[in-house]
Short mmCIF file of C-alpha atoms in Angstrom, two decimals:
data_model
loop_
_atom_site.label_atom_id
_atom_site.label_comp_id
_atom_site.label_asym_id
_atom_site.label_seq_id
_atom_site.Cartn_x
_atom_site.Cartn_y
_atom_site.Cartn_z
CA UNK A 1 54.83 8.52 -3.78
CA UNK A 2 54.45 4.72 -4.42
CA UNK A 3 54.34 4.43 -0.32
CA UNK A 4 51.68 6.93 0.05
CA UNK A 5 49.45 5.17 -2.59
CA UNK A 6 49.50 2.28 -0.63
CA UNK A 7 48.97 4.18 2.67
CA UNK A 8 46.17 6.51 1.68
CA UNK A 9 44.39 5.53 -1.48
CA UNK A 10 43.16 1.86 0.35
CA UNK A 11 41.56 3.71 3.19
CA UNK A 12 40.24 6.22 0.60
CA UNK A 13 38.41 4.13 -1.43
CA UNK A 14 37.17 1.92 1.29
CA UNK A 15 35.27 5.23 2.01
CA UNK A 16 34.24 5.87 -1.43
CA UNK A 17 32.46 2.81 -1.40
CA UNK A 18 31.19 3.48 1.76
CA UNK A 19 29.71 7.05 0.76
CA UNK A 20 28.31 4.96 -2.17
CA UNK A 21 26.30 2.48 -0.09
CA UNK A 22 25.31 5.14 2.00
CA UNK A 23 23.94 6.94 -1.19
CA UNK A 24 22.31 3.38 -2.40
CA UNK A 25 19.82 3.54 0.88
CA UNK A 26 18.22 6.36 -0.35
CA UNK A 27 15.52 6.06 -2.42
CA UNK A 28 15.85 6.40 -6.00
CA UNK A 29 18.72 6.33 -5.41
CA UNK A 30 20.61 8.94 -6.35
CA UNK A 31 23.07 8.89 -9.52
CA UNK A 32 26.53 8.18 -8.23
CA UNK A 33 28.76 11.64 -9.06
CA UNK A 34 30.94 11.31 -11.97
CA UNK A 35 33.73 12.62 -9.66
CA UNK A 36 33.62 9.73 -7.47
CA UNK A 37 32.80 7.15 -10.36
CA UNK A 38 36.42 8.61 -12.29
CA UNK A 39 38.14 8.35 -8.34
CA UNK A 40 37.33 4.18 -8.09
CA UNK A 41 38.39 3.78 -11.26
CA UNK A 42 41.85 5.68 -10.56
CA UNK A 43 42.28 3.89 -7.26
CA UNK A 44 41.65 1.01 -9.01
CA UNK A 45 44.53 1.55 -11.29
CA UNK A 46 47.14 3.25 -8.92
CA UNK A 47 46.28 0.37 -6.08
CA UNK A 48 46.37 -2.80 -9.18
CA UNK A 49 50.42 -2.59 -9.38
CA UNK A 50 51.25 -0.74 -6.04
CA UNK A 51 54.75 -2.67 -5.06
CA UNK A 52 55.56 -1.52 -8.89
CA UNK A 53 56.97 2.01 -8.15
CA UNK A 54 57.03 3.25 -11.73
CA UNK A 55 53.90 2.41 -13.16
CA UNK A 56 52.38 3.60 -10.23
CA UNK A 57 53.72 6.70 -10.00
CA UNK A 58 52.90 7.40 -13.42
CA UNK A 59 49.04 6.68 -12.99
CA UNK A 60 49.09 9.25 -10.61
CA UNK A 61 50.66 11.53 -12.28
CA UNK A 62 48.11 11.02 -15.26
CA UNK A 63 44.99 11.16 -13.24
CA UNK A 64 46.33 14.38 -10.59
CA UNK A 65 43.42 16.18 -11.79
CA UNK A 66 40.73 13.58 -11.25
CA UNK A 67 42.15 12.49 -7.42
CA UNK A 68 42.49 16.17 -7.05
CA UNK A 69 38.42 16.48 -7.66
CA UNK A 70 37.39 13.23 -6.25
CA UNK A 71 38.87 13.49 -2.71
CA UNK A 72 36.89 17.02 -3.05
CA UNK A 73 34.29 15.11 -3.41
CA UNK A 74 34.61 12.35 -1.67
CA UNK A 75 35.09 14.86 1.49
CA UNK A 76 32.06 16.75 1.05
CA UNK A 77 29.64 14.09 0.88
CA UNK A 78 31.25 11.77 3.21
CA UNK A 79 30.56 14.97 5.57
CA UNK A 80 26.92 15.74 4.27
CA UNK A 81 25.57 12.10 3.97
CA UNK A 82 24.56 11.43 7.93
CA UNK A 83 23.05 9.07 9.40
CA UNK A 84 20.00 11.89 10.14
CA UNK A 85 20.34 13.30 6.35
CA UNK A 86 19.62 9.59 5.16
CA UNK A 87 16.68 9.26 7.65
CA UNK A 88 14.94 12.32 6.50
CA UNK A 89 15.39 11.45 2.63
CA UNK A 90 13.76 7.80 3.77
CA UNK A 91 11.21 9.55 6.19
CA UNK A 92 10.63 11.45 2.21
CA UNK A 93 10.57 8.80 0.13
CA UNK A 94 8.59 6.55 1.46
CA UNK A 95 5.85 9.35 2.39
CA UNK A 96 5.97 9.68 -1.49
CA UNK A 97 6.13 6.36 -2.63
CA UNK A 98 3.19 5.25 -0.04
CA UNK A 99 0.71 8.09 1.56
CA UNK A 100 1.26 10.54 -1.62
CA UNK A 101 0.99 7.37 -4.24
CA UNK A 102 -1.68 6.38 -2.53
CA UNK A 103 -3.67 9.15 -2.55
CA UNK A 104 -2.77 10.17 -6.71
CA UNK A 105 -4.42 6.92 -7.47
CA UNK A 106 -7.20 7.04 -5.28
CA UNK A 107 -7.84 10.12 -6.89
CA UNK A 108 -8.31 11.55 -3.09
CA UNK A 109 -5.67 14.56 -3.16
CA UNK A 110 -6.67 17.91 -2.24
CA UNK A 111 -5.30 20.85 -3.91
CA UNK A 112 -2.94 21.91 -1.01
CA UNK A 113 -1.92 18.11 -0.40
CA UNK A 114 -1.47 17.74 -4.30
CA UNK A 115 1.06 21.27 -4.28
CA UNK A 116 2.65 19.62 -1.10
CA UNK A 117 3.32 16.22 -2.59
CA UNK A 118 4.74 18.27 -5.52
CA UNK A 119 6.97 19.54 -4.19
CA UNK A 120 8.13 16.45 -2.00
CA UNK A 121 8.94 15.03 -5.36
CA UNK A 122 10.43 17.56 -6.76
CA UNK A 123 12.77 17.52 -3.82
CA UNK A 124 13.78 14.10 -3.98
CA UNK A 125 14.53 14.29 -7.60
CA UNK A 126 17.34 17.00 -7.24
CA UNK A 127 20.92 14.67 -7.09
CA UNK A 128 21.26 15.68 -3.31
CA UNK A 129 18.33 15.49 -1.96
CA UNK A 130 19.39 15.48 1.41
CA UNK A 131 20.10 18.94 0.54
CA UNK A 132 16.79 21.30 1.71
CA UNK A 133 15.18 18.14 2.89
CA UNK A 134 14.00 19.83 6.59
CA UNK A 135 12.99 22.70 4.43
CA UNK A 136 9.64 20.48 3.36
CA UNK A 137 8.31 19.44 7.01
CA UNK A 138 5.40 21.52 6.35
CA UNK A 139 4.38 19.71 2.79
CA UNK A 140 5.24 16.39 4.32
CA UNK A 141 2.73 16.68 7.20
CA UNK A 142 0.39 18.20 5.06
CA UNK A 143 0.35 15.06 2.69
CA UNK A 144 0.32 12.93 5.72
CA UNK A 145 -2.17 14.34 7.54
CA UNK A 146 -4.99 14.26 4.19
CA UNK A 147 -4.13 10.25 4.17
CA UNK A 148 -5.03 9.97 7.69
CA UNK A 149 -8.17 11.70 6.85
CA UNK A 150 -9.21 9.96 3.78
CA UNK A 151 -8.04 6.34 5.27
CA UNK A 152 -9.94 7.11 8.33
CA UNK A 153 -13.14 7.98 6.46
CA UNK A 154 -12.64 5.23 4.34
CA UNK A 155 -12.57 2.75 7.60
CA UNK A 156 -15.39 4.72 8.90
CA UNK A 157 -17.53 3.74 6.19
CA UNK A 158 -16.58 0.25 6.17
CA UNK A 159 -17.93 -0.23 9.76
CA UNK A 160 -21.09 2.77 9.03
CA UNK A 161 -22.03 -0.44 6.13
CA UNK A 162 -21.12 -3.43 8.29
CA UNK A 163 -23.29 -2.10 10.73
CA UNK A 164 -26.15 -2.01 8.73
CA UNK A 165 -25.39 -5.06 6.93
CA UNK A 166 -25.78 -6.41 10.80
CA UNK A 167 -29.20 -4.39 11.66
CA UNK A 168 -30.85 -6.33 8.56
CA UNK A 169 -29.29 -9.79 9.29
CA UNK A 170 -30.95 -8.80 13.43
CA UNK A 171 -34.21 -7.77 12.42
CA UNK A 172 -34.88 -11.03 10.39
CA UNK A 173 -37.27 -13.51 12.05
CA UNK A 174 -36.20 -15.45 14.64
CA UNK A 175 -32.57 -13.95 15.17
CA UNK A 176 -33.51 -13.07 18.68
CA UNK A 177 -33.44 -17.05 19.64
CA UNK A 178 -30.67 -17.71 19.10
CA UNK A 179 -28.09 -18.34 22.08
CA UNK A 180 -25.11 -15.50 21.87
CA UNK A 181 -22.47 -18.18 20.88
CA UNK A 182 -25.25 -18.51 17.65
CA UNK A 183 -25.42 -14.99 17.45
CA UNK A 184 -21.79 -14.16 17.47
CA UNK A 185 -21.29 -17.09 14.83
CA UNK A 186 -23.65 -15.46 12.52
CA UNK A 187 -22.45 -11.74 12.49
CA UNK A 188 -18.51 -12.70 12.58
CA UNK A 189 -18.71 -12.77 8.82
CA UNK A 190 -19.38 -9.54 8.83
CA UNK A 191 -17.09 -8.33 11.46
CA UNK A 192 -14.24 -10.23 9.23
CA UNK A 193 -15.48 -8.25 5.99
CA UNK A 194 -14.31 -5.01 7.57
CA UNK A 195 -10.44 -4.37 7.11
CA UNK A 196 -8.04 -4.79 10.38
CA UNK A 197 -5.81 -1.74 9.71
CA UNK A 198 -5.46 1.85 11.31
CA UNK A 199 -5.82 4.96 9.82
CA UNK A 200 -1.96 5.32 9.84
CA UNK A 201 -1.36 2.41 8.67
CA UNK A 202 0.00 2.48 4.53
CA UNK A 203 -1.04 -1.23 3.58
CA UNK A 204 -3.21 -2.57 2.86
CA UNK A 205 -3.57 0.60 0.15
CA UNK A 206 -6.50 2.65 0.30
CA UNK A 207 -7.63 1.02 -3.26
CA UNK A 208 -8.14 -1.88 -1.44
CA UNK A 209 -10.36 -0.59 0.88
CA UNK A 210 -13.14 0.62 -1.33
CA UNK A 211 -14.23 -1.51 -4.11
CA UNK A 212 -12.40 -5.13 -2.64
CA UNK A 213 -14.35 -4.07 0.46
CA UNK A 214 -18.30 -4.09 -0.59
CA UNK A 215 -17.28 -7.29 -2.82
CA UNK A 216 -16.34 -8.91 0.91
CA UNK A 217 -19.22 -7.34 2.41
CA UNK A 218 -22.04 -8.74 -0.14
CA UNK A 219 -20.28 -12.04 0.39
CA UNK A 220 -20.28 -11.77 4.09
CA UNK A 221 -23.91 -10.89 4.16
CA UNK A 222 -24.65 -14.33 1.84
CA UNK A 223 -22.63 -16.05 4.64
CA UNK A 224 -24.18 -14.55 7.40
CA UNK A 225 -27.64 -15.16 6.09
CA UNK A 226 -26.85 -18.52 5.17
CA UNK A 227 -25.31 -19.53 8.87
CA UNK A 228 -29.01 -17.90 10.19
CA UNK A 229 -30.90 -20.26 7.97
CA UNK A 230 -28.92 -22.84 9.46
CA UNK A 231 -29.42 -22.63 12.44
CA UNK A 232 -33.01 -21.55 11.95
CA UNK A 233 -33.89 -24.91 10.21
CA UNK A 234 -32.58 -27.16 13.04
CA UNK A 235 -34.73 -29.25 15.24
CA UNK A 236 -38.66 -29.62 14.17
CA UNK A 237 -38.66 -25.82 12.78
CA UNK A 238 -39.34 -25.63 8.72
CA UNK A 239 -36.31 -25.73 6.84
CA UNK A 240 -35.52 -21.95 5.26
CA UNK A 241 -34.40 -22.49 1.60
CA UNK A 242 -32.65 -19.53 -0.10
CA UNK A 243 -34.11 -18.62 -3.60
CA UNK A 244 -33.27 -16.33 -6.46
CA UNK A 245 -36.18 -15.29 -8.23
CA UNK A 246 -33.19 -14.08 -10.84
CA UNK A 247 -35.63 -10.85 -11.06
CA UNK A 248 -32.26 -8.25 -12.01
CA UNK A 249 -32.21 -6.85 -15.25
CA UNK A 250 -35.45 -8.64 -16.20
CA UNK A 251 -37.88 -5.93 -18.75
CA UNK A 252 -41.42 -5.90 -19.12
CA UNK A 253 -42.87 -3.70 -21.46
CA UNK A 254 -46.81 -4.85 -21.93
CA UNK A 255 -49.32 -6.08 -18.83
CA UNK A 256 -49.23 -9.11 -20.27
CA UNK A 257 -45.69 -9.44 -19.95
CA UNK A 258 -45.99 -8.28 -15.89
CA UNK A 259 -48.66 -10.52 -15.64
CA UNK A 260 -46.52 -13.73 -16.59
CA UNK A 261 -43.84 -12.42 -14.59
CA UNK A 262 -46.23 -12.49 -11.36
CA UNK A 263 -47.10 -15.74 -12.14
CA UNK A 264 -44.05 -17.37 -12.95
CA UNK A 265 -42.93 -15.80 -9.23
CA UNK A 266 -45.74 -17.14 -7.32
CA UNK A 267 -46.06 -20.65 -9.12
CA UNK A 268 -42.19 -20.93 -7.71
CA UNK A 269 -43.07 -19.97 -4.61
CA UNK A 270 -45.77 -21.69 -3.61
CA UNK A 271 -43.83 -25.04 -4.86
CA UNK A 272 -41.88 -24.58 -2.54
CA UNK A 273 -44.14 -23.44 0.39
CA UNK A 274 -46.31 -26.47 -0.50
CA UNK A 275 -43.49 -28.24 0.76
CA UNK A 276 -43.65 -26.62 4.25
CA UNK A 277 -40.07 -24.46 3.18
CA UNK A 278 -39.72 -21.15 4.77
CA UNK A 279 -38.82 -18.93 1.46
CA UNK A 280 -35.74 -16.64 2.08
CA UNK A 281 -35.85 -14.26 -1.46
CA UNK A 282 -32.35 -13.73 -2.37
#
């Protein structure tokens, strides 16, 4: 008996562990089964005083009924876990952890994509997941294929505002002088604002391409602007001076009070039009 510990329980546990890694590269992962938890622990024991034939013999004798369950176990899911079966739990997980995420915080889901990313997670939260995992092809494309839509639309209206970011900065006065190395040099900004990604793509997240996106724009336009006036001031032309009027938010309730505002505008303006400044209102 002492021989055959030596002989079988090394190999045996060397493929415990290995089932365990392979159960680690899921994601999650998966709790380890109690059956093979109890069966390293008894290997551990059996294979600790192996050239002592006694002691040996009697830890297997005391633990018969856990080897008797582990190698069970230990058979069945050295057999289920393939390398295929721990693809399509990855394929799963990160669909969820990504695309479906995604989407849930985005607050994009429809109700079918919703049900289908449901039920994705409601597969990968059974202990063997791998079990019934083809069984949710349909739910996974269905989850992909609304993040493809709403990253695609979301891209589409990046360039839809870039675009006419780029019309405004065109139709200013005397854009259509400049050379097309000058021209190219003050658009890029905006060109840079929009996001190099693919509708496929699962970074950067869809969060970031909504809000972070018309912050980017607004400051591409500044810079955009600001390379025209540049450019525009060189040489004997009048030198274009950006100004905010800091008009936002401002109330006025009475004439009187529009009045002063109308004055207070055009006494700053024409200070600096006395000056022979070409005014750009901000």
């Amino acid at each position: 008996i002492a021989d055959a510990v030596e002989q079988h329980f090394r190999p045996a546990a060397a493929q415990v562990r290995e089932v365990l890694a392979r159960l680690h590269r899921m994601p999650g992962p998966p709790p380890t089964p109690d059956a093979l938890a109890r069966l390293t622990g008894v290997f551990e024991q059996c294979l600790r005083r192996v050239r002592q034939t006694l002691p040996t013999v009697q830890a297997v004798k005391r633990n018969l009924d856990v080897l008797r369950d582990g190698m069970q176990q230990l058979a069945l899911y050295h057999a289920e876990l393939t390398p295929a079966a721990i693809q399509a739990v990855q394929v799963a997980g990160r669909l969820r952890d990504h695309q479906a995420r995604q989407l849930h915080d985005t607050g994009s889901h429809t109700s079918e994509s919703a049900r289908a990313a449901a039920v994705v997670e409601a597969q990968l939260d059974t202990p063997r997941p791998w079990q019934g995992v083809a069984s949710i092809g349909n739910e996974l494309e269905a989850v992909r294929t609304r993040y493809v839509e709403v990253r695609r639309e979301a891209l589409g209206h990046q360039q839809k505002a870039a675009d006419q970011v780029r019309a405004q900065v065109r139709a200013r006065a005397g854009f259509s002088t400049l050379t097309p190395d000058q021209s190219h040099r003050v658009l890029r900004p905006l060109q840079e604002a929009c996001t190099d990604t693919t509708a496929e793509a699962v970074a950067p997240p869809l969060t970031d391409l909504r809000d972070p996106f018309e912050l980017r724009l607004q400051r591409a336009r500044d810079e955009s602007n600001r390379r025209l006036d540049e450019i525009l001031s060189q040489g004997p032309a009048p030198v274009i001076q950006r100004i905010d009027l800091r008009l936002q938010d401002r109330e006025v309730t009475t004439p009187t009070e529009v009045e002063a505002l109308v004055t207070e505008v055009r006494e700053r303006l024409m200070q600096q039009v006395a000056k022979g400044i070409r005014v750009r209102i901000a």
